[in-house]
mmCIF file of C-alpha atoms and ligand atoms in Angstrom:
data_model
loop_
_atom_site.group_PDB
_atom_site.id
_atom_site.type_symbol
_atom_site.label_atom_id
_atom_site.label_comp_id
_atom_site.label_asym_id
_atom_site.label_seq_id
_atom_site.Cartn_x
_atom_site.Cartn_y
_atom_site.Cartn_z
ATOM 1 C CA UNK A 766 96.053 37.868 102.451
ATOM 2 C CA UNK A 767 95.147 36.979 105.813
ATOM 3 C CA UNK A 768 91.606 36.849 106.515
ATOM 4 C CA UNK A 769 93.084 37.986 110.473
ATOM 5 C CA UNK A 770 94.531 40.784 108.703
ATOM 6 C CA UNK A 771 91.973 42.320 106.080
ATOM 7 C CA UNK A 772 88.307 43.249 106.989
ATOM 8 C CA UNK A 773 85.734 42.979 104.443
ATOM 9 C CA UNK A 774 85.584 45.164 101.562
ATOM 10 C CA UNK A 775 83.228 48.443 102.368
ATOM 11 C CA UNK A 776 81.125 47.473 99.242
ATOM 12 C CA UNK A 777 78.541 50.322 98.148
ATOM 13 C CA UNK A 778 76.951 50.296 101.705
ATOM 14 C CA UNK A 779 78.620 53.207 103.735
ATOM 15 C CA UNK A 780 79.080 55.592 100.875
ATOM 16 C CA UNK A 781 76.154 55.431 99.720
ATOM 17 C CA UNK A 782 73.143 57.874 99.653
ATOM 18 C CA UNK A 783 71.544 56.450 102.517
ATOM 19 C CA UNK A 784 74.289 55.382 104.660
ATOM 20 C CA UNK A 785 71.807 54.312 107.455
ATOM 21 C CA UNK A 786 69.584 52.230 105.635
ATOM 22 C CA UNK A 787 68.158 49.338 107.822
ATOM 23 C CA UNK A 788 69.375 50.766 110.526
ATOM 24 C CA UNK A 789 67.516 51.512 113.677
ATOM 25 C CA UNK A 790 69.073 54.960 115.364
ATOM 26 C CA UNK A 791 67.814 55.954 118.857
ATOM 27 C CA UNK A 792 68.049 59.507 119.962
ATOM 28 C CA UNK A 793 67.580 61.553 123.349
ATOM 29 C CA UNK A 794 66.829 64.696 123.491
ATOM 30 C CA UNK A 795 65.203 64.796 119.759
ATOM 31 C CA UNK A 796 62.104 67.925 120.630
ATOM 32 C CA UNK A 797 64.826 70.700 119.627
ATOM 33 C CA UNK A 798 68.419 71.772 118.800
ATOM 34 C CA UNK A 799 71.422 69.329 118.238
ATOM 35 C CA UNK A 800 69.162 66.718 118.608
ATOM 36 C CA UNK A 801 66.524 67.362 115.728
ATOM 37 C CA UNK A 802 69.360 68.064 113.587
ATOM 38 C CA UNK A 803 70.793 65.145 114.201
ATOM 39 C CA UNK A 804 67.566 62.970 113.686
ATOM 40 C CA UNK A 805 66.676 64.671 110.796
ATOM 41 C CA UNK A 806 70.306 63.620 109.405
ATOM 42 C CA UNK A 807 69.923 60.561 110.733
ATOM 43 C CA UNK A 808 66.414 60.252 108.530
ATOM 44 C CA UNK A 809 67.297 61.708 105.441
ATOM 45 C CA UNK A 810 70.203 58.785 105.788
ATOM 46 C CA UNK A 811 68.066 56.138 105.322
ATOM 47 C CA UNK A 812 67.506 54.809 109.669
ATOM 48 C CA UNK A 813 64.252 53.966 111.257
ATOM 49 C CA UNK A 814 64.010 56.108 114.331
ATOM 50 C CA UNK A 815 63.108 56.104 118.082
ATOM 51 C CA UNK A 816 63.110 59.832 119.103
ATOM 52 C CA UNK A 817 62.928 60.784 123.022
ATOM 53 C CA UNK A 818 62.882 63.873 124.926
ATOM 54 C CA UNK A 819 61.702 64.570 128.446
ATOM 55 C CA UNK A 820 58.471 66.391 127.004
ATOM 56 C CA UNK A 821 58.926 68.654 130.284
ATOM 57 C CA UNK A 822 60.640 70.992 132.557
ATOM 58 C CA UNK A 823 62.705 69.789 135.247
ATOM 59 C CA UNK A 824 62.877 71.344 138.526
ATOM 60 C CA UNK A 825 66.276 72.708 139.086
ATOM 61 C CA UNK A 826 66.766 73.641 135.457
ATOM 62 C CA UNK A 827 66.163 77.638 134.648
ATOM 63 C CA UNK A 828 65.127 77.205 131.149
ATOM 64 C CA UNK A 829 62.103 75.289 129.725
ATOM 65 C CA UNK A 830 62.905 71.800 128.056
ATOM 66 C CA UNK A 831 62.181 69.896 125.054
ATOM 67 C CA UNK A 832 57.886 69.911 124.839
ATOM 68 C CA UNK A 833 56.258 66.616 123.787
ATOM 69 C CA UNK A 834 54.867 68.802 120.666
ATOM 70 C CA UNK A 835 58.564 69.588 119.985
ATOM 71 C CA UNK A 836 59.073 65.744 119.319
ATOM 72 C CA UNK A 837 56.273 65.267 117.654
ATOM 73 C CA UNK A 838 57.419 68.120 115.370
ATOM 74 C CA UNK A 839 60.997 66.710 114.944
ATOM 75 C CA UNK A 840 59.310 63.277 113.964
ATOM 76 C CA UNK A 841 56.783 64.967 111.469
ATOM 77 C CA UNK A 842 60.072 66.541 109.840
ATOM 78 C CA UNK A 843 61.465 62.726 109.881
ATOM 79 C CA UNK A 844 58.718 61.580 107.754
ATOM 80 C CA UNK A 845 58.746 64.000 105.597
ATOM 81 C CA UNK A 846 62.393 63.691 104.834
ATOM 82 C CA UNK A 847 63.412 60.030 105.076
ATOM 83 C CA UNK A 848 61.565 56.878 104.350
ATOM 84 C CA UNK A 849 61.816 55.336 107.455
ATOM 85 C CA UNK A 850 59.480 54.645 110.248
ATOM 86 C CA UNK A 851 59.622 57.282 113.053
ATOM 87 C CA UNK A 852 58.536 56.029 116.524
ATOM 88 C CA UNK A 853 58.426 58.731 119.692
ATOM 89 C CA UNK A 854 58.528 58.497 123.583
ATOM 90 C CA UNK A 855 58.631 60.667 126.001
ATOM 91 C CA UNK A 856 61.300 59.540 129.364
ATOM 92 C CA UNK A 857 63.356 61.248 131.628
ATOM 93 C CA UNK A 858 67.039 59.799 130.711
ATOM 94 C CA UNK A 859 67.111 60.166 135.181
ATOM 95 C CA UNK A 860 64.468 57.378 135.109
ATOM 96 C CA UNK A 861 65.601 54.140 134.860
ATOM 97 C CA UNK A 862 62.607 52.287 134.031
ATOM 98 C CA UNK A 863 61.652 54.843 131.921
ATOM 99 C CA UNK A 864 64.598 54.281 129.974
ATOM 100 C CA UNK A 865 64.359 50.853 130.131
ATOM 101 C CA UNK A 866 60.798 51.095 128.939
ATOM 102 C CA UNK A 867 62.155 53.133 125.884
ATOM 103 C CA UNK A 868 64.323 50.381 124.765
ATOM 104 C CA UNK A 869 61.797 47.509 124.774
ATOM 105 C CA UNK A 870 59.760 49.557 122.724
ATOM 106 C CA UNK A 871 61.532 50.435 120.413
ATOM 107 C CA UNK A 872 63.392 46.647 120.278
ATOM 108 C CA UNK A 873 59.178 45.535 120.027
ATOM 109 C CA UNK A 874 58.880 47.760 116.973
ATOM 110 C CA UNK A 875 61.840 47.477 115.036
ATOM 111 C CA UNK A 876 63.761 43.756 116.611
ATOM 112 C CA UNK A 877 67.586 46.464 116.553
ATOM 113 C CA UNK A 878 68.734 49.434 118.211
ATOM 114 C CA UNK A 879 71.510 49.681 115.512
ATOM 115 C CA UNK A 880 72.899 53.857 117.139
ATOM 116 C CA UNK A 881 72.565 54.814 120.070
ATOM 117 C CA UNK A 882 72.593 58.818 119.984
ATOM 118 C CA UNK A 883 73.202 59.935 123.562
ATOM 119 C CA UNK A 884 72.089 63.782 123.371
ATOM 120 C CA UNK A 885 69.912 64.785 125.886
ATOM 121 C CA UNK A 886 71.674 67.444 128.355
ATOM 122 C CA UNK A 887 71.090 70.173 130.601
ATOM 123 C CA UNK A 888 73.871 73.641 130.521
ATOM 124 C CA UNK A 889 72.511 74.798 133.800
ATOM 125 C CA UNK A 890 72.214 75.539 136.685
ATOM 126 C CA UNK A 891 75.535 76.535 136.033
ATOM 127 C CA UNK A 892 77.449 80.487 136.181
ATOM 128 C CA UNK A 893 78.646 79.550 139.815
ATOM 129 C CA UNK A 894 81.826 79.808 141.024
ATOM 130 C CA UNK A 895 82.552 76.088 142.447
ATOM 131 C CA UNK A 896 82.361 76.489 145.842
ATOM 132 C CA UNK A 897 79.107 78.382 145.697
ATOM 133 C CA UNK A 898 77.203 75.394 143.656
ATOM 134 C CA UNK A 899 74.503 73.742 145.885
ATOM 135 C CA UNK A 900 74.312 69.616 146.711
ATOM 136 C CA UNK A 901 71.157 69.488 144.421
ATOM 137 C CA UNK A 902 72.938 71.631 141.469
ATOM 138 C CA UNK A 903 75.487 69.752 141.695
ATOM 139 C CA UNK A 904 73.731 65.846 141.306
ATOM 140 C CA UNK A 905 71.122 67.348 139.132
ATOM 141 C CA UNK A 906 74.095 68.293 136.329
ATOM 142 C CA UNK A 907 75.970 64.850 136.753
ATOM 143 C CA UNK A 908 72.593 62.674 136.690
ATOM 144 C CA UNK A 909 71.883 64.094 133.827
ATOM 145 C CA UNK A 910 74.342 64.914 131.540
ATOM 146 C CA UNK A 911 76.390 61.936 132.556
ATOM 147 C CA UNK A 912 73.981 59.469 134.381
ATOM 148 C CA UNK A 913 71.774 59.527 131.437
ATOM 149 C CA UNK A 914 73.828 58.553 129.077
ATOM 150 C CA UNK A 915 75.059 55.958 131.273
ATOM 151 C CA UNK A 916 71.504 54.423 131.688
ATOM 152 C CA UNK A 917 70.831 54.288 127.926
ATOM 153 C CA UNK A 918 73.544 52.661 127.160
ATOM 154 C CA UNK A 919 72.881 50.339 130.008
ATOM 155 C CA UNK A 920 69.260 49.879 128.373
ATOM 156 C CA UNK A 921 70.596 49.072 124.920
ATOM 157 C CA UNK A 922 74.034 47.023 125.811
ATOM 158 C CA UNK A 923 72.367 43.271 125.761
ATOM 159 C CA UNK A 924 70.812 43.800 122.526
ATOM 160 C CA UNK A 925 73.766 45.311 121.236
ATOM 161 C CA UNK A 926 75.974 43.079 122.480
ATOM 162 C CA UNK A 927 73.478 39.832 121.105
ATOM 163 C CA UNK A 928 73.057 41.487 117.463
ATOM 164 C CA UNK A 929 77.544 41.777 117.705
ATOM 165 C CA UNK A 930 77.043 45.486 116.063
ATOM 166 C CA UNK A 931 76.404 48.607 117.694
ATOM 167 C CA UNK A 932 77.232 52.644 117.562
ATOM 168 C CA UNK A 933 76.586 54.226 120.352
ATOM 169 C CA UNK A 934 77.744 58.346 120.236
ATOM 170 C CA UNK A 935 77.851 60.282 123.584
ATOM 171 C CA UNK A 936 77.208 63.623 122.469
ATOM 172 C CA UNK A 937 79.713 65.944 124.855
ATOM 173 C CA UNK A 938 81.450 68.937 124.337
ATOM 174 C CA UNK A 939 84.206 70.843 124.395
ATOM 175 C CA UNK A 940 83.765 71.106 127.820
ATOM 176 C CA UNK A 941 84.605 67.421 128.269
ATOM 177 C CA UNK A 942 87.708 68.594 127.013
ATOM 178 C CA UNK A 943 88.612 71.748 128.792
ATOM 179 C CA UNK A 944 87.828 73.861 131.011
ATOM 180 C CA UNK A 945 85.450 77.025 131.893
ATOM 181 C CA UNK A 946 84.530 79.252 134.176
ATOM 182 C CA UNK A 947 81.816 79.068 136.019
ATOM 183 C CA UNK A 948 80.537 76.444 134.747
ATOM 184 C CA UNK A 949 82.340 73.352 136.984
ATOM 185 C CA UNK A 950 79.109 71.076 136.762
ATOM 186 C CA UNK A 951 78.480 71.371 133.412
ATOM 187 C CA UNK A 952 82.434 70.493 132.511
ATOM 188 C CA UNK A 953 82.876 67.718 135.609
ATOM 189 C CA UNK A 954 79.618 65.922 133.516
ATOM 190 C CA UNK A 955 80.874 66.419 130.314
ATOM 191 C CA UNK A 956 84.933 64.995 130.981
ATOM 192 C CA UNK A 957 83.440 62.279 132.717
ATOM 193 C CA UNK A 958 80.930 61.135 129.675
ATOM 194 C CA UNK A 959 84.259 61.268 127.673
ATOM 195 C CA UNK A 960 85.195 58.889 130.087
ATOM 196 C CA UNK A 961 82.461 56.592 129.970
ATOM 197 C CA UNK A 962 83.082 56.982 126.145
ATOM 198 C CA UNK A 963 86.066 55.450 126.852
ATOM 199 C CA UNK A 964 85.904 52.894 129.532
ATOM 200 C CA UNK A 965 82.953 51.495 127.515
ATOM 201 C CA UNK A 966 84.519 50.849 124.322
ATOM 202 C CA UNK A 967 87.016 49.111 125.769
ATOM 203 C CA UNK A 968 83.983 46.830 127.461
ATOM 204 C CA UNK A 969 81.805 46.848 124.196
ATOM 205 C CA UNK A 970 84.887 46.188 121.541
ATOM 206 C CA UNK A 971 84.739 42.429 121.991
ATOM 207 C CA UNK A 972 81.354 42.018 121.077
ATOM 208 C CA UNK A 973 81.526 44.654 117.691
ATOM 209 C CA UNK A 974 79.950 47.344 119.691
ATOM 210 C CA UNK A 975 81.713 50.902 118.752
ATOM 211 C CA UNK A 976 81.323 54.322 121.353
ATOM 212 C CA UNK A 977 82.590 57.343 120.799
ATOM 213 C CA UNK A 978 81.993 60.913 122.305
ATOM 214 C CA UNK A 979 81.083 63.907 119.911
ATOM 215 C CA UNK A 980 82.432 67.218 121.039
ATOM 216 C CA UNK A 981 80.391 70.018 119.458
ATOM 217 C CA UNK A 982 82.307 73.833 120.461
ATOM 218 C CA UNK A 983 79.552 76.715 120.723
ATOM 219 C CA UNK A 984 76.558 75.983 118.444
ATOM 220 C CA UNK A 985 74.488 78.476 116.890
ATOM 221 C CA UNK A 986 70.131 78.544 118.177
ATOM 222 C CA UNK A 987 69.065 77.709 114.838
ATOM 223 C CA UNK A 988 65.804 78.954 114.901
ATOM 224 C CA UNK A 989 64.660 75.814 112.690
ATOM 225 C CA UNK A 990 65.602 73.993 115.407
ATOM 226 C CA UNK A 991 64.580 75.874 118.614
ATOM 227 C CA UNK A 992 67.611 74.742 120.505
ATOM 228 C CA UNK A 993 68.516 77.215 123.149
ATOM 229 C CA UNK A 994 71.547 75.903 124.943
ATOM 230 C CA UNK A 995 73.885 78.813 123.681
ATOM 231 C CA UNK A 996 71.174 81.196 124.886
ATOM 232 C CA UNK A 997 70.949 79.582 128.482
ATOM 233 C CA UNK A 998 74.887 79.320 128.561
ATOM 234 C CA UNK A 999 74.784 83.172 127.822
ATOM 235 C CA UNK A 1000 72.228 84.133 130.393
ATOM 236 C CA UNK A 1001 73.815 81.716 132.691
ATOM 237 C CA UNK A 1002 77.178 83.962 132.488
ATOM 238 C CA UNK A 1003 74.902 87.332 132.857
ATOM 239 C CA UNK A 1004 76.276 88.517 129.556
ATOM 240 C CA UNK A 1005 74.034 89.017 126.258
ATOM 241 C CA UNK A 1006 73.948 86.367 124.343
ATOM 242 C CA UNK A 1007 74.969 88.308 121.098
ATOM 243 C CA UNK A 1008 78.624 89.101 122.803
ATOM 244 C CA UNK A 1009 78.897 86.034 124.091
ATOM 245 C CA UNK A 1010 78.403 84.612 120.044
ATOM 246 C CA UNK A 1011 81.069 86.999 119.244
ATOM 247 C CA UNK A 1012 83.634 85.613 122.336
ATOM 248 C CA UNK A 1013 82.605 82.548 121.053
ATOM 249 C CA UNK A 1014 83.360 83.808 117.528
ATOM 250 C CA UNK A 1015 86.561 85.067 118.287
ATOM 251 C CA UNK A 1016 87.828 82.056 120.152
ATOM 252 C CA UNK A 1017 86.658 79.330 117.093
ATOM 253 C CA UNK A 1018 89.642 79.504 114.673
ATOM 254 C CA UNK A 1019 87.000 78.853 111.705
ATOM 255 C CA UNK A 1020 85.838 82.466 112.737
ATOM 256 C CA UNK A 1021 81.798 81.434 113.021
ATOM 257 C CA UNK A 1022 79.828 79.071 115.155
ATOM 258 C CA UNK A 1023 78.954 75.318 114.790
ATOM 259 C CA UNK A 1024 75.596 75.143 112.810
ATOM 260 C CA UNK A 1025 73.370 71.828 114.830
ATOM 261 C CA UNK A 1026 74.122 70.583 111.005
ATOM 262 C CA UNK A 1027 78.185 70.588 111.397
ATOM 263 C CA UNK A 1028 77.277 68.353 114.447
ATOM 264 C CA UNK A 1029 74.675 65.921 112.276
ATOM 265 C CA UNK A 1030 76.925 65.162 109.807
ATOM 266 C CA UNK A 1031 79.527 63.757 112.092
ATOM 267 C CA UNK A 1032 77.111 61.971 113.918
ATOM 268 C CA UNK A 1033 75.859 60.226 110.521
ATOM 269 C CA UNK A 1034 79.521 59.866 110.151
ATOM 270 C CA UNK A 1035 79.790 57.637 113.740
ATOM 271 C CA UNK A 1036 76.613 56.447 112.999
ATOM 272 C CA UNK A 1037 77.751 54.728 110.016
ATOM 273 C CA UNK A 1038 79.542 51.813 109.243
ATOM 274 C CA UNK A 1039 82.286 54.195 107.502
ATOM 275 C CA UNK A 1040 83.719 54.614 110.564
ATOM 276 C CA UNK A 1041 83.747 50.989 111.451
ATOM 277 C CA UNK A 1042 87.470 51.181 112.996
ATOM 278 C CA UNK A 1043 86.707 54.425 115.500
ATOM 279 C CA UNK A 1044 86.014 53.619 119.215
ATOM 280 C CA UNK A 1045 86.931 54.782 122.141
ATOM 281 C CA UNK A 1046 87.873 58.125 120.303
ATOM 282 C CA UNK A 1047 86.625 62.074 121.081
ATOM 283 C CA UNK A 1048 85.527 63.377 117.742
ATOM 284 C CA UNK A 1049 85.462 67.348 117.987
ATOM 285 C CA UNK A 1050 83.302 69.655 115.882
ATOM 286 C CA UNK A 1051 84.740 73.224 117.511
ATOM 287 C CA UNK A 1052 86.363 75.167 114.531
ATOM 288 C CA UNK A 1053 89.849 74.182 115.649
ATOM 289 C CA UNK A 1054 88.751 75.521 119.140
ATOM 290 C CA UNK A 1055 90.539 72.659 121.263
ATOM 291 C CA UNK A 1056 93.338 73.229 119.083
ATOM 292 C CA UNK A 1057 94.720 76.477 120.628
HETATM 293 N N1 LIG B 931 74.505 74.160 122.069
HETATM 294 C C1 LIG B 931 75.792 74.096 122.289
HETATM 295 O O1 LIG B 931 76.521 75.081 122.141
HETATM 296 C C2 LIG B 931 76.415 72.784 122.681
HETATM 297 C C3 LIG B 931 77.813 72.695 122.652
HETATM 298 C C4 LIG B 931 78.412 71.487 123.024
HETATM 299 C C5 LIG B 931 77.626 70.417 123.403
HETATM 300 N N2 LIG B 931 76.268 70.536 123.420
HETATM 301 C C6 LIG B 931 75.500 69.365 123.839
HETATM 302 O O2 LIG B 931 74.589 69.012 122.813
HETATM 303 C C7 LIG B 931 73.442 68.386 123.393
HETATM 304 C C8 LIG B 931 72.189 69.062 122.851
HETATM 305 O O3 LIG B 931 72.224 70.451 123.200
HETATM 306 P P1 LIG B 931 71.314 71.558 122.502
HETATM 307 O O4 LIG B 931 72.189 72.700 122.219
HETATM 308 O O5 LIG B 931 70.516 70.972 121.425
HETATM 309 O O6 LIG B 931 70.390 71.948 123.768
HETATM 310 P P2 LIG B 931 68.808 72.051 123.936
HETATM 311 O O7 LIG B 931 68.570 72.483 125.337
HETATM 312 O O8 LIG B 931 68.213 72.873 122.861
HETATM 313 O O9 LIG B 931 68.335 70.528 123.742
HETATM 314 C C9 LIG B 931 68.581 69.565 124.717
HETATM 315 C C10 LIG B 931 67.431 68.562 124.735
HETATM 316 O O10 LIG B 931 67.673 67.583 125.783
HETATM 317 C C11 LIG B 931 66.468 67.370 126.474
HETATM 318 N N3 LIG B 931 66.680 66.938 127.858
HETATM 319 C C12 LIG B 931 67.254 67.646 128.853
HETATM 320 N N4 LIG B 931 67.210 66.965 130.003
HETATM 321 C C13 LIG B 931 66.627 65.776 129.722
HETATM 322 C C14 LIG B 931 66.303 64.644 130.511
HETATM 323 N N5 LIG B 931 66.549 64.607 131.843
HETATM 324 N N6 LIG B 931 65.721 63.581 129.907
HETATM 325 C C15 LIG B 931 65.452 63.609 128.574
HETATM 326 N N7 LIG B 931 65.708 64.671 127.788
HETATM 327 C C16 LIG B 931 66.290 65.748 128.355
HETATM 328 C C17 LIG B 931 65.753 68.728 126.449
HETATM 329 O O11 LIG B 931 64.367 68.607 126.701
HETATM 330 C C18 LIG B 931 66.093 69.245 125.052
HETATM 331 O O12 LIG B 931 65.109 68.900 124.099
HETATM 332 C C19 LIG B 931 73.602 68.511 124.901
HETATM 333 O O13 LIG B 931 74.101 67.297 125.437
HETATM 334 C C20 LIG B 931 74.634 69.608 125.039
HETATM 335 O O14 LIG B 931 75.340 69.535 126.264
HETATM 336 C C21 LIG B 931 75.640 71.693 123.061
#
């Protein structure tokens, strides 16, 4: 058979316990919610880690972020869990340098950024009709939630591109797939990081460099991992957060919420060179949500 036809055989390697061994992952937004679960998966699969969170509140945002003792307590879980080394760093994913600064570090420390997990968001200020939402509400949402991700990846693409290997997952939403009320700057960011997700894939394909955007539906505030994005998204909307869980309930064709684990596993999944063919692609996690 053609050798222009027929990749390598998978071997052991993907399926096997630790998926992510020798692997370095990077992950924003790793204090709390999706993204401790998602570094915690991405430990117990074997990958040496570079967690980083803002480690503060941002003015603009209603809701207090990610603490620097939040990360440290996401990377103390890491250790415990995986047998990797667990590196942490506090940077605003607004700040370029900061960014920047993240991504020499960990390139010092561990010569790879193998993943790329692009989590860090905001979900308001948000519950404004469109018209109403301020200059400063409005760049605040895009900078971050879209920005960000865009400046990470801009940190990591030359070593990525170098080292020929690369997953880099833009976590999104189902509100970079659809619409909501209310919530314009939240879904504007969100359809445009899907687009990104695209547009750089196409870029990043040549040199064996894979991106694809994760769309988690409404995900349960596990209490094990203090996120609180469902509770801000509720308070946001001025209802209480228990109906809107049960809206959300309702409108999830799996009949429950997305547990921060349902979103892990397909980002080990991405992460992982079992999904060596998938780029450019929107991977939903919404119990059939989208599919209405
Ligand atoms: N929770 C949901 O229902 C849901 C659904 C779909 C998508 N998402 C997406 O999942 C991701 C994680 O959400 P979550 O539910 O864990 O929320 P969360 O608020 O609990 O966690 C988000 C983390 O991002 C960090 N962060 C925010 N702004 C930052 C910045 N400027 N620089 C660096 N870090 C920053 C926060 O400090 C926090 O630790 C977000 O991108 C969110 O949009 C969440």
């Amino acid at each position: 058979m053609s050798t222009l036809l027929s990749a390598a055989p998978y071997g052991a390697g993907p399926f096997a316990a630790a998926p992510l061994a020798g692997k370095t992952a990077l992950v924003t937004g790793a204090a709390r919610g999706v993204g401790r679960a998602c570094a915690l998966a991405y430990a117990r699969a074997g990958a040496d880690l570079v967690l980083t969170d803002i480690g503060e509140d941002l003015d603009g945002v209603p809701y207090p972020l990610g603490t620097a003792g939040q990360l440290e307590y996401t990377a103390r879980l890491c250790r415990e869990e995986g047998d990797g080394s667990v590196a942490t760093a506090t940077a605003d994913v607004r700040d370029l340098d900061a960014v920047r600064a993240v991504v020499d570090g960990a390139l010092d420390r561990f010569g790879r950024v193998d993943v790329l997990l692009n989590n860090a968001g905001i979900a308001a200020p948000s519950g404004k009709t469109v018209h109403d939402i301020t200059p400063d509400e409005w760049d605040l949402m895009l900078d971050v939630d879209v920005s960000g991700a865009w400046r990470m990846i801009r940190a990591v693409g030359a070593a990525m591109t170098a080292q020929r290997a690369g997953s880099i997952i833009n976590v999104a939403s189902t509100a970079g797939l659809v619409g909501y009320r209310h919530f314009a700057g939240y879904v504007t960011a969100k359809h445009a990081l899907v687009g990104l997700t695209k547009a750089a894939a196409l870029d990043l394909a040549p040199f064996g460099v894979r991106v694809n955007a994760l769309c988690p539906g409404s995900v349960r505030d596990d209490d094990a991992a203090e996120g609180r994005m469902l509770t801000e998204i509720a308070r946001s909307l001025e209802v209480p957060v228990e109906e809107h869980e049960e809206t959300f309930v309702a409108a999830q064709p799996m009949n429950r919420l997305i547990e921060p684990e349902d979103v892990a596993g397909a980002a080990v999944w991405l992460a992982s060179d079992t999904s060596r063919q998938v780029t450019g692609s929107t991977v939903t996690v919404d119990g059939g949500f989208t599919s209405r």
